[in-house]
Short mmCIF file of C-alpha atoms in Angstrom, two decimals:
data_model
loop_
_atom_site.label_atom_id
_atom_site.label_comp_id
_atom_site.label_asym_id
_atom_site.label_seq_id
_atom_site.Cartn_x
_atom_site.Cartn_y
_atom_site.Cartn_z
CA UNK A 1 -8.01 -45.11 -7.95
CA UNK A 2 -4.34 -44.39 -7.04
CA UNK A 3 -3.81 -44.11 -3.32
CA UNK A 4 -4.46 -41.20 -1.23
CA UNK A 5 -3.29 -39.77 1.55
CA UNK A 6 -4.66 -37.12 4.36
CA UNK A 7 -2.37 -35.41 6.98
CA UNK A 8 -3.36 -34.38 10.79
CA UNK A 9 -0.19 -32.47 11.61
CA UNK A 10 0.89 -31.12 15.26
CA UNK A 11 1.16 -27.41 15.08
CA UNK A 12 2.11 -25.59 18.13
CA UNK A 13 -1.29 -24.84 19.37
CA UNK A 14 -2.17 -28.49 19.04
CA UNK A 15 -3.54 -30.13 22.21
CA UNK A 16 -0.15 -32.02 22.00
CA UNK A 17 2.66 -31.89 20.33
CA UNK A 18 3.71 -35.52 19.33
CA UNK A 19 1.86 -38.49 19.58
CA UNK A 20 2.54 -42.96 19.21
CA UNK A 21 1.11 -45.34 16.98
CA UNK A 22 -0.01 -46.46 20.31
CA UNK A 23 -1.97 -43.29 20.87
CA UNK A 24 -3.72 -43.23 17.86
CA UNK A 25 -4.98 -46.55 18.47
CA UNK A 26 -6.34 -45.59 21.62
CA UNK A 27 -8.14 -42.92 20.19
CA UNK A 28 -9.77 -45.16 17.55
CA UNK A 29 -10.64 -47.68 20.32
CA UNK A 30 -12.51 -44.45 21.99
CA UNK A 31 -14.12 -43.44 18.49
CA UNK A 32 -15.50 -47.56 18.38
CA UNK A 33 -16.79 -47.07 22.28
CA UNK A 34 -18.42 -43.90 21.58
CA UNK A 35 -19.93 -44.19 18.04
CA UNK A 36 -21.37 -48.32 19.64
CA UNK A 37 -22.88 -46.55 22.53
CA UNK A 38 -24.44 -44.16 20.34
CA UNK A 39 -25.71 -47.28 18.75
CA UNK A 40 -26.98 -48.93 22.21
CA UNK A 41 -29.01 -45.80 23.10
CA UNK A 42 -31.10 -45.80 19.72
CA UNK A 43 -30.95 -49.74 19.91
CA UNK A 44 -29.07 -49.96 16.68
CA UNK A 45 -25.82 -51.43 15.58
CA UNK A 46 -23.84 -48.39 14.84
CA UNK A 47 -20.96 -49.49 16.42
CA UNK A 48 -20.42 -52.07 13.58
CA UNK A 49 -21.57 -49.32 10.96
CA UNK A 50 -19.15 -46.40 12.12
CA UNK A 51 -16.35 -48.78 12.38
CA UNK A 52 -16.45 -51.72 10.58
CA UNK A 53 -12.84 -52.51 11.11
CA UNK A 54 -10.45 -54.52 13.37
CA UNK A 55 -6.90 -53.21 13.51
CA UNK A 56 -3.90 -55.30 12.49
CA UNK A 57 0.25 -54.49 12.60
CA UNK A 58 2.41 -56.05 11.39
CA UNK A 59 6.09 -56.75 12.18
CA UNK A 60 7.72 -54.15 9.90
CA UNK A 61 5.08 -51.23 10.96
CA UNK A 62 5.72 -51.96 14.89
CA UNK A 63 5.71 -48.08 16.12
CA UNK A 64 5.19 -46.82 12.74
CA UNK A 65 2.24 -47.27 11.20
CA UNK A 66 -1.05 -49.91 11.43
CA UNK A 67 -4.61 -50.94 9.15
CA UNK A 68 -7.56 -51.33 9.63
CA UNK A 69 -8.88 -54.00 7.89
CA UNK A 70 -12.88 -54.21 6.98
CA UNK A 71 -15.00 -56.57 8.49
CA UNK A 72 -17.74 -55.93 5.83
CA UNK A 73 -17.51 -56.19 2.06
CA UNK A 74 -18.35 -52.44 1.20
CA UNK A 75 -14.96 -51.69 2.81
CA UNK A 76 -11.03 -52.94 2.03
CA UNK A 77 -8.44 -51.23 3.99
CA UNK A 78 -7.40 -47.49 5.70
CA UNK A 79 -3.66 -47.37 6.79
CA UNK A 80 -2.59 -44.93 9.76
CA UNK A 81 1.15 -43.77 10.49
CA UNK A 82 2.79 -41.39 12.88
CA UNK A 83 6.03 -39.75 11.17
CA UNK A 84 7.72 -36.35 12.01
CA UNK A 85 8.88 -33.54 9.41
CA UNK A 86 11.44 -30.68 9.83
CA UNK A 87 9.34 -27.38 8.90
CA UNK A 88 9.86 -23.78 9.09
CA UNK A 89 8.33 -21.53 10.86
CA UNK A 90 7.61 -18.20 9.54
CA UNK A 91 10.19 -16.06 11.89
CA UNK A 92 12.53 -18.96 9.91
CA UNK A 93 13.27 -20.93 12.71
CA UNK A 94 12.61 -24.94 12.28
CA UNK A 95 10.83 -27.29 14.16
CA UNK A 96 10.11 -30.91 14.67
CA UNK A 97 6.72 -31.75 13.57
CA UNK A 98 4.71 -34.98 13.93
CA UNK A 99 1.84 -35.37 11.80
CA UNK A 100 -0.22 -38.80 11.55
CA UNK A 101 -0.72 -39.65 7.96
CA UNK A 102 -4.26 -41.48 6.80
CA UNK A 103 -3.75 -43.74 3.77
CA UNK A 104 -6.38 -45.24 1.30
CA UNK A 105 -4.72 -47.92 -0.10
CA UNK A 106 -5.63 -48.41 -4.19
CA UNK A 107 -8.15 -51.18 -3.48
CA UNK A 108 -10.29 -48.60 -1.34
CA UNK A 109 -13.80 -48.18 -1.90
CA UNK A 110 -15.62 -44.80 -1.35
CA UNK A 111 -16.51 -46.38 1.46
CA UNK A 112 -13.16 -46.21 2.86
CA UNK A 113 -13.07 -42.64 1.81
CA UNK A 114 -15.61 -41.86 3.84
CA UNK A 115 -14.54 -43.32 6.67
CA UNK A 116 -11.18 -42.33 6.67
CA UNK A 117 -12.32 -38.77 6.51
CA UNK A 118 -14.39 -39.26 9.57
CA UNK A 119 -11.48 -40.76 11.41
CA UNK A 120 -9.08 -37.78 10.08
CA UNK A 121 -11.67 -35.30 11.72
CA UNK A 122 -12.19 -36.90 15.20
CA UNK A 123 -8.07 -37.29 15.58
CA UNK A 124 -7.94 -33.90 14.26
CA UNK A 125 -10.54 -32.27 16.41
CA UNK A 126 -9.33 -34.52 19.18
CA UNK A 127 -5.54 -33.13 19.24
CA UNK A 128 -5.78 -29.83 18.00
CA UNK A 129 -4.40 -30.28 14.94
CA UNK A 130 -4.09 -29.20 11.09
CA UNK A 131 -6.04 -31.56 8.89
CA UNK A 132 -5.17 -32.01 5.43
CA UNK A 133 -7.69 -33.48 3.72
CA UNK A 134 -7.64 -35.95 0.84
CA UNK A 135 -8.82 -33.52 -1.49
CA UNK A 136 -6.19 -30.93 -0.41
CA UNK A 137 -8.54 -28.83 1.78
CA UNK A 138 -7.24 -28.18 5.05
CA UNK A 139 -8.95 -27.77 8.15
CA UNK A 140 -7.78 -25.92 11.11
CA UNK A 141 -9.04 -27.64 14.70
CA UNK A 142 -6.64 -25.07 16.73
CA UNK A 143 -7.13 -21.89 18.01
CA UNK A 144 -5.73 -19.16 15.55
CA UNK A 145 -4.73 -16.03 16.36
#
């Protein structure tokens, strides 16, 4: 499996329009609390199911990017960065855009897949944004006119 990659991008309706590593983080540390208190109610582990990975960062991705790395052998890796493209608009004008980019390293299992795509649609739905899926689909979590 080559890697993969998914896109939540920050359109102009987006809930915000850029966001940190640091952010991102937070809102995975949310997902974790949530999904584990889900598990608590129906006295289950969930919490360990729906994320059963600890993030890591190292030197070189300080501010840029992070992984989560499993805790459980049916899952390897998911990388996460925050990185900003120049688009156009369609009156031609550019913009700044950040997007946070989801990345299945080549040693990911479906499990990873599966995850990852879970993860990409809580961020997305979270701020706002533009998901572009891993299989190219894109999914719009902002109000269109």
């Amino acid at each position: 499996m080559m890697a993969e990659n998914a896109f939540i991008k920050l359109v102009p309706s987006s809930a915000q329009q850029t966001i940190t590593v640091e952010e991102v983080k937070e809102l995975l540390n949310y997902y974790k609390d949530i999904t584990s208190r889900t598990g608590n109610q129906v006295d289950w582990e969930y919490g360990e199911s729906a994320f059963p990975y600890e993030m890591k960062e190292k030197s070189e991705g300080k501010g840029k990017w992070f992984y989560l790395q499993s805790t459980n052998e049916r899952y390897y890796a998911i990388l996460i960065g925050v990185d900003k493209e120049i688009v156009r608009d369609e009156d031609g004008t550019e913009r700044i855009q950040t997007y946070i980019q989801v990345t299945l390293p080549e040693q990911s299992t479906f499990g990873d897949k599966g995850k990852a795509n879970e993860f990409c649609k809580f961020l997305a739905k979270k701020l706002k944004g533009e998901l572009h899926l891993f299989n190219e689909r894109i999914m719009y979590y902002y109000p269109r006119k």
